[in-house]
XYZ file of C-alpha atoms in Angstrom:
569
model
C 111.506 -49.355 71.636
C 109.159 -46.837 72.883
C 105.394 -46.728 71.281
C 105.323 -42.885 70.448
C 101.524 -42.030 71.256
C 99.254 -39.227 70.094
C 100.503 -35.461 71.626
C 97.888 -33.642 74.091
C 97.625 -30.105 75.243
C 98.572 -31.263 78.497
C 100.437 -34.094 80.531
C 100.626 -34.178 84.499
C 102.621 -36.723 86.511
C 100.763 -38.067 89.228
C 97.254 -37.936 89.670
C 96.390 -36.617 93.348
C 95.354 -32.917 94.685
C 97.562 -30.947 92.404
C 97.327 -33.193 88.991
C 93.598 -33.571 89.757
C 93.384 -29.320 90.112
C 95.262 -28.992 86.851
C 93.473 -31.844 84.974
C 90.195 -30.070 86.159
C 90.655 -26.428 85.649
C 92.430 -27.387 82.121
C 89.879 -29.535 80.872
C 87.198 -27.126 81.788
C 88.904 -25.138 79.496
C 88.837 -27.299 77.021
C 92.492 -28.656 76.816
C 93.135 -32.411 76.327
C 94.725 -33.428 79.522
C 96.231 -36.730 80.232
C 96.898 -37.655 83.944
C 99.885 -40.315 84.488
C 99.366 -42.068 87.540
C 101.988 -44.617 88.435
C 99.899 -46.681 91.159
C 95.982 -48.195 90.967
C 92.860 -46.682 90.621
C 90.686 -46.894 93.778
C 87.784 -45.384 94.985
C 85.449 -45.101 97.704
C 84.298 -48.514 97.322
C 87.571 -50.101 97.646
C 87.193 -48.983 101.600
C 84.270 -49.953 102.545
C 83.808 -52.223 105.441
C 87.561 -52.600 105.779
C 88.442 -50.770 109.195
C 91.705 -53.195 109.314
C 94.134 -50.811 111.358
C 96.949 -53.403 110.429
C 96.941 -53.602 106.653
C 96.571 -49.575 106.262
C 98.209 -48.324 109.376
C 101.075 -50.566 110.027
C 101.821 -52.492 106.849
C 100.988 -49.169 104.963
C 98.674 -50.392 101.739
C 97.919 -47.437 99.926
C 102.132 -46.673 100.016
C 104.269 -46.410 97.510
C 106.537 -49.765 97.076
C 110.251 -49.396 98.472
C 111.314 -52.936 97.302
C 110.984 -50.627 93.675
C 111.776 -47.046 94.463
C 113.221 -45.903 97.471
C 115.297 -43.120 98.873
C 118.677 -42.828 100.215
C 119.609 -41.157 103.464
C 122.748 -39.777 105.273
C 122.492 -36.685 107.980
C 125.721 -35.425 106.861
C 128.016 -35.670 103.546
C 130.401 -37.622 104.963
C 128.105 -40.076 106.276
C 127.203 -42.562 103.190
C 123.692 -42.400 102.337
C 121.991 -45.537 102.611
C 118.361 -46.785 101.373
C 115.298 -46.562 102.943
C 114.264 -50.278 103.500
C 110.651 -49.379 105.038
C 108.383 -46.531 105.918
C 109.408 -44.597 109.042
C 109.666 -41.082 108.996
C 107.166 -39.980 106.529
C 104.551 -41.999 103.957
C 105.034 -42.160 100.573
C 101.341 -42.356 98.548
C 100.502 -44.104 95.754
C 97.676 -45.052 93.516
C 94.880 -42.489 92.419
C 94.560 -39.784 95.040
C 98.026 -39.981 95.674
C 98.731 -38.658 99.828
C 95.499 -36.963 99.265
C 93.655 -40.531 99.647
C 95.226 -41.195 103.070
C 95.557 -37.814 104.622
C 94.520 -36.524 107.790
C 92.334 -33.562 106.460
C 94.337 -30.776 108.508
C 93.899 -27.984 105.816
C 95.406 -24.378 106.877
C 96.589 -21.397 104.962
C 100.085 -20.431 106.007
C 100.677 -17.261 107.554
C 101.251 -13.718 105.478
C 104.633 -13.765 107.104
C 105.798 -17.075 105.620
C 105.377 -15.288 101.923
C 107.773 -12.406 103.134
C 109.364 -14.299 105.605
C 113.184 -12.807 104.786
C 111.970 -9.123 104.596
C 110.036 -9.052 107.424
C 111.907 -10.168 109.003
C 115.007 -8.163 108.574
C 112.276 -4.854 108.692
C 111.324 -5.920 112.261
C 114.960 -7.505 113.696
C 117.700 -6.611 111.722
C 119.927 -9.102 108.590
C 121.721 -10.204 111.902
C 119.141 -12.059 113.465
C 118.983 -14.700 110.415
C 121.908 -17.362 110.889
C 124.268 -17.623 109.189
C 123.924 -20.653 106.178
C 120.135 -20.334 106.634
C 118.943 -20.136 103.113
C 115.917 -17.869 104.070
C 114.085 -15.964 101.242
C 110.585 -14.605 100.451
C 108.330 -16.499 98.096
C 108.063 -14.056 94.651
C 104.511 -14.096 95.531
C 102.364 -12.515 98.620
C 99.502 -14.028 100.792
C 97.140 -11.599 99.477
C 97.948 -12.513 96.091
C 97.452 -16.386 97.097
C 94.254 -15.405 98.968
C 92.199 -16.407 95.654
C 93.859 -19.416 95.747
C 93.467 -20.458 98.869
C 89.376 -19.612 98.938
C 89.072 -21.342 95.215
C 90.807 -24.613 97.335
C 88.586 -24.489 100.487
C 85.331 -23.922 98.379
C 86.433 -27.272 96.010
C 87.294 -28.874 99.164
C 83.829 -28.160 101.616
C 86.825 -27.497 104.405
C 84.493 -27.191 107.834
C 86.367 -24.768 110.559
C 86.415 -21.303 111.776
C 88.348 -18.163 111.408
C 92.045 -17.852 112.633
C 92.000 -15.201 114.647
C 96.001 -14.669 114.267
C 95.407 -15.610 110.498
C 95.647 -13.790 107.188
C 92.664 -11.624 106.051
C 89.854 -13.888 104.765
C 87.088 -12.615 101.695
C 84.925 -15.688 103.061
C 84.016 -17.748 105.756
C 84.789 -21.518 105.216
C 82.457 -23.197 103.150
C 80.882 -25.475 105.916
C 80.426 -24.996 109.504
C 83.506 -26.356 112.251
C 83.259 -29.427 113.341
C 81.929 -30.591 116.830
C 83.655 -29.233 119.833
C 83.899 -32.462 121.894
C 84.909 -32.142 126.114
C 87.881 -32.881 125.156
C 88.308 -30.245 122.794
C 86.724 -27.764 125.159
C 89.431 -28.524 127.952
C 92.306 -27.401 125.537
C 90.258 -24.115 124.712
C 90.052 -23.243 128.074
C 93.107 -23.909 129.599
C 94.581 -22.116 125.897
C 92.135 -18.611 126.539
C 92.943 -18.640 130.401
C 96.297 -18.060 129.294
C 95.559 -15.232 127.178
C 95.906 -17.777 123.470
C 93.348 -17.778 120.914
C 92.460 -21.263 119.942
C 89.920 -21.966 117.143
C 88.261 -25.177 115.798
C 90.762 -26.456 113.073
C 90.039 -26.316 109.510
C 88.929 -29.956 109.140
C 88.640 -31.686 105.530
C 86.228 -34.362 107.330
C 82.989 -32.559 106.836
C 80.806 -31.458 109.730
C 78.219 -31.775 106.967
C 76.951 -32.511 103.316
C 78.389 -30.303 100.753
C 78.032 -29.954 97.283
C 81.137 -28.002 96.121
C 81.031 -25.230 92.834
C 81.941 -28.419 90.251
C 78.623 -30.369 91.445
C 80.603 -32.957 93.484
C 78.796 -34.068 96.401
C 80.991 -34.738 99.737
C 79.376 -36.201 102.583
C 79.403 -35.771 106.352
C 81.904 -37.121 108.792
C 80.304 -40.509 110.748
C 83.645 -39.864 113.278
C 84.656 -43.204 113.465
C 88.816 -42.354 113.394
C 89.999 -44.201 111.033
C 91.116 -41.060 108.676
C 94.964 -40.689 108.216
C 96.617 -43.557 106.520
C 93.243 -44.618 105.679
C 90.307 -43.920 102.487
C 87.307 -42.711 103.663
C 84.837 -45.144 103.114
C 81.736 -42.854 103.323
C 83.002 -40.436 101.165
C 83.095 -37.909 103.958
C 86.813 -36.644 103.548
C 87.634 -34.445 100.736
C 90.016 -36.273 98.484
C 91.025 -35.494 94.860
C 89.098 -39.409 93.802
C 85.709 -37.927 94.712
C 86.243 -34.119 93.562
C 88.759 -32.783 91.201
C 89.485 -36.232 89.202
C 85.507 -36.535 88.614
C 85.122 -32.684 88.010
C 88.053 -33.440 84.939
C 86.713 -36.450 83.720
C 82.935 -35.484 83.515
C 84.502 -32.626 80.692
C 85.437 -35.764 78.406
C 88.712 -33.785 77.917
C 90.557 -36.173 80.784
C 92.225 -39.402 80.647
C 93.925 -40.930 83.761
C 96.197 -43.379 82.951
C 97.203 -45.888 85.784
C 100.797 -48.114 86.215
C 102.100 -45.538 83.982
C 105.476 -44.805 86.337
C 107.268 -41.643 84.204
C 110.971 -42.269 84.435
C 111.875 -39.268 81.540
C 110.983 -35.620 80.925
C 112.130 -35.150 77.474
C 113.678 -31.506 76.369
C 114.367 -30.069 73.001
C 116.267 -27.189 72.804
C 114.486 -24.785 75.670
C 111.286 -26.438 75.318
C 110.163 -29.641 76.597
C 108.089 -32.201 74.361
C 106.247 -34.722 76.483
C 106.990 -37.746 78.688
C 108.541 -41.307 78.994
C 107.212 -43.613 80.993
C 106.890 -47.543 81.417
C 103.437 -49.385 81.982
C 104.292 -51.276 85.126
C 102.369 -54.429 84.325
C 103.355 -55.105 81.004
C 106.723 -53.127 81.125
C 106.370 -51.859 77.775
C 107.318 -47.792 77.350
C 105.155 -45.045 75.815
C 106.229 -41.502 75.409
C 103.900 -39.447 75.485
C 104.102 -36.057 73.245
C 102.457 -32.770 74.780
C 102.724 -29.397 74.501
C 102.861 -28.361 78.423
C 104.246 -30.882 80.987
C 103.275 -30.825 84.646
C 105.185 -32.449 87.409
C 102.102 -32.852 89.897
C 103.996 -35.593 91.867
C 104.923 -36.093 95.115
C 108.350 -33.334 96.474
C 110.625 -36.251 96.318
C 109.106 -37.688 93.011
C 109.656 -33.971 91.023
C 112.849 -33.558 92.478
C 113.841 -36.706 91.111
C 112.371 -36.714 87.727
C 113.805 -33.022 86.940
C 117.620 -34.760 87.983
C 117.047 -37.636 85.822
C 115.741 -35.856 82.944
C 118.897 -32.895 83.406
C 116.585 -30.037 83.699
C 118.186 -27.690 86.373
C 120.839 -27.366 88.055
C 121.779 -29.049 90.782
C 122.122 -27.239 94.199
C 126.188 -27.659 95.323
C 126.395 -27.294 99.100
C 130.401 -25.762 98.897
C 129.560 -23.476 96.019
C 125.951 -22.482 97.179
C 125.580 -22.246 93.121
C 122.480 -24.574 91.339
C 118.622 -24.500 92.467
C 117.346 -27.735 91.953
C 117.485 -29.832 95.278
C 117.899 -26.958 97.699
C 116.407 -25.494 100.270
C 115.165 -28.872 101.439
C 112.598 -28.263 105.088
C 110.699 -30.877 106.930
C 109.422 -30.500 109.841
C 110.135 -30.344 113.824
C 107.379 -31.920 116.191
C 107.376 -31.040 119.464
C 104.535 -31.781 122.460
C 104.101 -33.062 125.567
C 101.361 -36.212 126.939
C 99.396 -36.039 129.961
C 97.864 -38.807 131.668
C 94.236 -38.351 133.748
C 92.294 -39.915 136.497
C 89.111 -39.914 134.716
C 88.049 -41.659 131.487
C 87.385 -39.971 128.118
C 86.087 -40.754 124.667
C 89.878 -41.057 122.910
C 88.677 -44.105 120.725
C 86.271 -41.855 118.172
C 87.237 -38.990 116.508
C 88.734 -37.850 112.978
C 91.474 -36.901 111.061
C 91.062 -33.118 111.570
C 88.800 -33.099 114.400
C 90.783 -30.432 116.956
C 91.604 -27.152 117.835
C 95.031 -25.123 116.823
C 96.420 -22.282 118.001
C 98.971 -19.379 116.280
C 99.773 -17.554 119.279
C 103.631 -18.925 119.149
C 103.391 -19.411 115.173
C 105.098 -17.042 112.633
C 105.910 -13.691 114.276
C 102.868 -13.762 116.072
C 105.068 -13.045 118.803
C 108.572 -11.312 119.717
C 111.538 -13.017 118.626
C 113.775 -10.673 120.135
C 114.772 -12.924 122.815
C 114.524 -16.155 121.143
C 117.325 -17.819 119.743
C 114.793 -19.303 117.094
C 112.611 -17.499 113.885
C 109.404 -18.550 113.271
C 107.595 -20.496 115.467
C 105.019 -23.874 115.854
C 101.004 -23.966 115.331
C 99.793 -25.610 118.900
C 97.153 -28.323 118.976
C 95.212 -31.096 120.447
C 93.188 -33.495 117.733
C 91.181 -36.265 118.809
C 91.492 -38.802 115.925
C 90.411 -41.954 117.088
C 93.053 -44.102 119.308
C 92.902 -47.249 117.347
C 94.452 -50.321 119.196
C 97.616 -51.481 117.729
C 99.205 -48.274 117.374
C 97.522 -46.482 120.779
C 99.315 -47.964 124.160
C 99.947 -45.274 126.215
C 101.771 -45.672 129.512
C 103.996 -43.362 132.117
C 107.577 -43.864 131.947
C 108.209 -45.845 134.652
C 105.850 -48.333 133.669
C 107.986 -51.192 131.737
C 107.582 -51.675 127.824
C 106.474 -55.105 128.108
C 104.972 -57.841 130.032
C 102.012 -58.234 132.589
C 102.507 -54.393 134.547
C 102.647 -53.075 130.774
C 99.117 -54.412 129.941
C 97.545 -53.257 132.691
C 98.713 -49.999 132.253
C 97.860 -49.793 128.494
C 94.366 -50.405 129.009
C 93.548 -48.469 132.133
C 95.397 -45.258 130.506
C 93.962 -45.857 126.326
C 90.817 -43.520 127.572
C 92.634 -41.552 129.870
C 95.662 -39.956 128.081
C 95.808 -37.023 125.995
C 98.779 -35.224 123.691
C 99.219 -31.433 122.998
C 101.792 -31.023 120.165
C 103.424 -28.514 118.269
C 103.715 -28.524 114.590
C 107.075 -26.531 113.950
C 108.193 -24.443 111.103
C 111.444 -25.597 109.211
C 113.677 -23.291 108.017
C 116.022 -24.044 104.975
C 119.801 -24.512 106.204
C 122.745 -24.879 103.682
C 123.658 -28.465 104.287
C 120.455 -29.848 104.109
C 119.296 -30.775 99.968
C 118.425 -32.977 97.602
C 120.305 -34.909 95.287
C 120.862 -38.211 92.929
C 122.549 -41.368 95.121
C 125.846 -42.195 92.766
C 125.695 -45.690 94.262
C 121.996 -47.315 94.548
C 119.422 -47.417 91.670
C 115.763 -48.085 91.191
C 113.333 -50.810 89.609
C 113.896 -49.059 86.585
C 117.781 -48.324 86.614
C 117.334 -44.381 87.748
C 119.521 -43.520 90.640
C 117.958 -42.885 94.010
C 116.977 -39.482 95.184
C 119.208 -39.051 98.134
C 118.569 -37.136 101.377
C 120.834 -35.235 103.458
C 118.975 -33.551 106.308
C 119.601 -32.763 110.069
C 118.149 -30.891 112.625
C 119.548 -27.685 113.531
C 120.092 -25.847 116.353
C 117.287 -23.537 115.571
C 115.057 -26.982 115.657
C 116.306 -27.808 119.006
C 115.681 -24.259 120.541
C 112.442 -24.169 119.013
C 111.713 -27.852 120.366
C 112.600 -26.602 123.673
C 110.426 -23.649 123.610
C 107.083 -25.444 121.933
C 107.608 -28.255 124.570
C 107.245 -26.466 127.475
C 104.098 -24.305 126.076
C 102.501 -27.820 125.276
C 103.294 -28.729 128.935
C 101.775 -25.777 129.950
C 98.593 -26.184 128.596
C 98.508 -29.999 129.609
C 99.191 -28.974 133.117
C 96.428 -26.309 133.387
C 93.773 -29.132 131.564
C 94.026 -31.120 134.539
C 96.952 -34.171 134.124
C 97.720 -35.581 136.819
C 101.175 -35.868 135.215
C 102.481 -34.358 132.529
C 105.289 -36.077 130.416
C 106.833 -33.496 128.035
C 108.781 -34.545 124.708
C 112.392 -36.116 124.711
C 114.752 -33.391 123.706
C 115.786 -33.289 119.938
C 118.780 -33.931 118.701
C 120.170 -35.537 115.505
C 117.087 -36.601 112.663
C 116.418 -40.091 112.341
C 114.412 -41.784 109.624
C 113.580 -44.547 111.208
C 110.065 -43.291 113.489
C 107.147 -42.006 112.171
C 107.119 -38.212 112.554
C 105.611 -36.635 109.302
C 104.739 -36.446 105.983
C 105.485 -32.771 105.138
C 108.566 -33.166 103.050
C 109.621 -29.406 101.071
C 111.484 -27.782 99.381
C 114.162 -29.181 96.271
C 112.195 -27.152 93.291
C 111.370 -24.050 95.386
C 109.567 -21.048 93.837
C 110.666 -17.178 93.802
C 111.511 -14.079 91.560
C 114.692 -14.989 90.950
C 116.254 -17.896 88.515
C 119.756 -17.833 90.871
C 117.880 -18.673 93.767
C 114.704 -20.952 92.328
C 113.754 -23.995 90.354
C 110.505 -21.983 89.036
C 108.098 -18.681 89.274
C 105.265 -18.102 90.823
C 103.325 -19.270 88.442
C 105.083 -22.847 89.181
C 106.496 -22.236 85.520
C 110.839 -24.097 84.843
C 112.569 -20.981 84.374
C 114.708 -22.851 81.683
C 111.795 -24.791 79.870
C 108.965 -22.413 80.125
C 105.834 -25.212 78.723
C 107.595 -26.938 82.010
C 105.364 -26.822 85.014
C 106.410 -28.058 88.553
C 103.659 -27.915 91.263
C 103.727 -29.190 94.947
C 105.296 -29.183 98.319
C 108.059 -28.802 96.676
C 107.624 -25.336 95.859
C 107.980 -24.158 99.556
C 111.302 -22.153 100.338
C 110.985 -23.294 103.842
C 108.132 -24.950 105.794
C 105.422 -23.541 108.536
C 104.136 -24.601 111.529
C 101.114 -26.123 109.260
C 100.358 -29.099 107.371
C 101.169 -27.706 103.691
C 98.089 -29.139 101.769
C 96.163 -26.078 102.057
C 99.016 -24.130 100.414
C 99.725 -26.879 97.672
C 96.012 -26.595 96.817
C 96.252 -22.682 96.578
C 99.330 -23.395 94.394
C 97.777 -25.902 92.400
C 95.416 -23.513 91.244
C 97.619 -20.373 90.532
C 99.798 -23.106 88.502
C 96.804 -24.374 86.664
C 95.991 -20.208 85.866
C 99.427 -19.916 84.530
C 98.936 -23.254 82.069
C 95.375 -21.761 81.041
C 97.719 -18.461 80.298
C 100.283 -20.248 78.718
C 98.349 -22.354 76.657
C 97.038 -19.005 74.784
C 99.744 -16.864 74.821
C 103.156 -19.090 75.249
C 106.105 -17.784 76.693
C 107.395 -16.473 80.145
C 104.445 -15.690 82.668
C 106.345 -13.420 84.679
């Protein structure tokens, strides 16, 4: 039987960027705030003086476990969905920190055209130049009403870059200067601005230098030694929620964070919901744990799941187009192309966010008349540290394997470069979230199961960020120029991204959304759901600069709540 504990003002699930924002800002306020965090605790410490590229980068260490929780995945419904044995397409987090630990540090706002992306769109083209099935709709909230948001995030964060030049209107600079602009960095910019583009240093969470941040917590300055994503930074040098917002909560004495403490229940009463079951994962006993607001701060897949589980919602049907919960599922398209060079260049140090973006082909930043695509891909070059295992880079018609292979791999691991496009996903009708009726979890839950293609709009907009990429590799001086293989159906299996979306989507309108834009359950409303998750489609960005900004309107709306009660909107 479950140990029934005593109730706090507020319980998050999961303990990484958004949990540690809402543990903060609540506990500042004085609430009682416990954070449930299903993995370890770690900290800077735990990194030190262990650059080992094979146990964080190939056999994934800071992941979350599949032999316990998995997902299932099919591209179509009449495919059956089967389970994710190991990490491929995307990483799952876990432990304190959550992704936040092992991200890369790319932190952008997305554009004032993804909040309104439906009505601009029809204002500028016309309702006929959205397809048909494509679940497109605007947020129920505007970029300069997430502008706030976005600045509170950056400042908390010490994010180092410079202005986007194609980019929403800004009330500050970044907190901390761009980081350096390397030769190889300066062959992108020019090749970019000879064609007209505007590149710009990219907002980097590894810090071109010491910051102290509004809360008092001290981040310190990138060493550049490229060993970022997948990995905790050692020196403390990239913004993570374990050395600001988790400190920032505790230091109030109003915040507990509770480790192996996997939630596998959202209780409800009537229209209300009254705290949280969940299962110590060492000693397998079960707590619940009473509250009087409960915030899903999880990973997208994690929420979607628990809010299935628990019954809250309902659940998206693909023939009907009726139900919320599990829709409007996005990931992302990746497009590029790799160019190989006579001379030798400094590919083996670098960081995470250390590169240059541009939005020329991003958003409507251009005219779509002609294109059989909408929105558009952020273009980029990073130089993140080639590490060895993972970095052999050969032409084509060099084989895979053997003694031709080796030569190749170390003659070209200084002299090859990538320019890539980061696509946007748009939400199509047959791609959602759901629970798998056949597989089940450590803890007897069913699966969350996956059904997700690429659509045609991917594949045009593949085409079309390809050949820019090869454009700009071309004019930086490749001797040859391989672009990408063209797209066609999704596979799990390679790594491509972790920028899941979508499945508890915000908006103005119950029918057509899991919550407002507050982040507040339309049918529980001391329910909170906060994340990724909340996107109705995805940019050409990475989405942790918008999941901060969201983190911080949701933890408003809790503040709010916590006073007054009832609907926020």
């Amino acid at each position: 039987m479950a140990k029934t504990l005593d109730k706090v003002d507020v319980v998050t699930v999961g303990v990484g960027w958004t949990g540690g924002i809402v543990a903060a800002e609540c506990a500042k306020e004085g609430l009682k705030v416990v954070g449930l965090e299903r993995g370890e605790r770690r900290g800077t410490q735990d990194y030190q003086r262990i650059h080992d590229e094979y146990r964080y980068a190939i056999r994934y260490d800071l992941m979350q476990d599949l032999s316990k929780e998995t997902i299932t995945f099919r591209n179509t419904r009449k495919e059956k969905a089967l389970p994710m044995r190991q990490m491929g397409s995307f990483l799952l987090g876990e432990g304190l920190g959550g992704s936040g630990t092992h991200w890369n540090g790319w932190t952008f706002r997305f554009l004032p055209y993804d909040f309104e992306i439906r009505s601009m769109t029809e204002k500028k083209y016309g309702k006929e130049k959205i397809p048909d099935g494509f679940l497109l709709r605007d947020w129920g909230i505007t970029y300069d009403e997430m502008e706030p948001y976005f600045d509170k995030f950056e400042k908390t964060a010490g994010i180092s870059g410079e202005t986007n030049p194609l980019g929403g209107k800004r009330a500050n600079d970044y907190p901390t200067p761009p980081m350096k602009k390397t030769p190889i960095l300066q062959m992108f910019e020019k090749a970019a601005k000879d064609r007209g583009y505007h590149p710009y240093m990219m907002p980097s969470a590894n810090l071109s230098e010491t910051y102290e941040n509004p809360d008092g917590q001290k981040i310190f300055a990138c060493q550049y030694c490229g060993f970022c994503e997948r990995f905790g930074c050692e020196y403390g040098a990239k913004s993570s929620p374990e050395i600001t917002v988790i400190p920032t909560a505790e230091k109030t004495g109003k915040f507990e964070v509770r480790t192996n403490a996997n939630v596998v229940e959202i209780l409800k009463k009537g229209d209300k919901v009254t705290g949280v079951r969940y299962v110590d994962t060492v000693t397998r006993k079960e707590y619940i744990q009473p509250a009087d607001v409960v915030v899903l701060t999880s990973y997208v897949l994690n929420n979607a799941k628990l809010l299935m589980v628990s019954d809250i919602g309902e659940q998206y049907d693909p023939d009907t187009g009726r139900g919320t919960l599990g829709r409007n599922y996005c990931y992302q398209m990746n497009a590029g192309a790799t160019g190989f060079f006579d001379d030798q260049m400094n590919t083996f140090m670098g960081a995470g966010a250390l590169g240059m973006y541009m939005d020329d082909f991003n958003g409507d930043n251009f005219d779509h008349k002609k294109e059989d695509f909408l929105h558009g891909a952020g273009l980029w070059i990073t130089q993140s540290g080639s590490r060895p295992i993972a970095s052999n880079p050969v032409p084509p018609d060099v084989p895979l394997w053997g003694e031709e292979f080796k030569k190749a791999s170390i003659h070209y691991y200084t002299r090859t470069l990538f320019v890539g496009g980061q696509g946007a996903s748009l939400p199509y009708k047959e791609n959602y979230l759901s629970l798998d009726p056949t597989y089940k979890d450590a803890y007897g839950l069913p699966l969350l199961q996956m059904t997700y293609n690429f659509t045609d709009q991917d594949r045009a907009l593949h085409k079309f960020a390809t050949e820019r990429s090869a454009e700009i590799m071309k004019d930086m001086g490749a001797k040859e120029v391989v672009p990408d293989n063209v797209l066609t159906d999704y596979d799990i299996v390679p790594y491509q991204t972790t920028h899941n979306t979508g499945g508890t989507t915000m908006g103005d309108d119950p029918g057509t959304s899991v919550v407002n834009n507050y982040l507040q359950h339309w049918d529980a409303d001391n329910l909170f759901v906060v994340g990724a998750g909340n996107f109705p489609h995805n940019s050409g960005y990475n989405p942790t600069g918008t999941v901060g900004a969201l983190a911080y309107r949701c933890a408003e709306g809790i503040i709010k709540y916590s006073k007054n009660g009832g609907s926020l909107v």
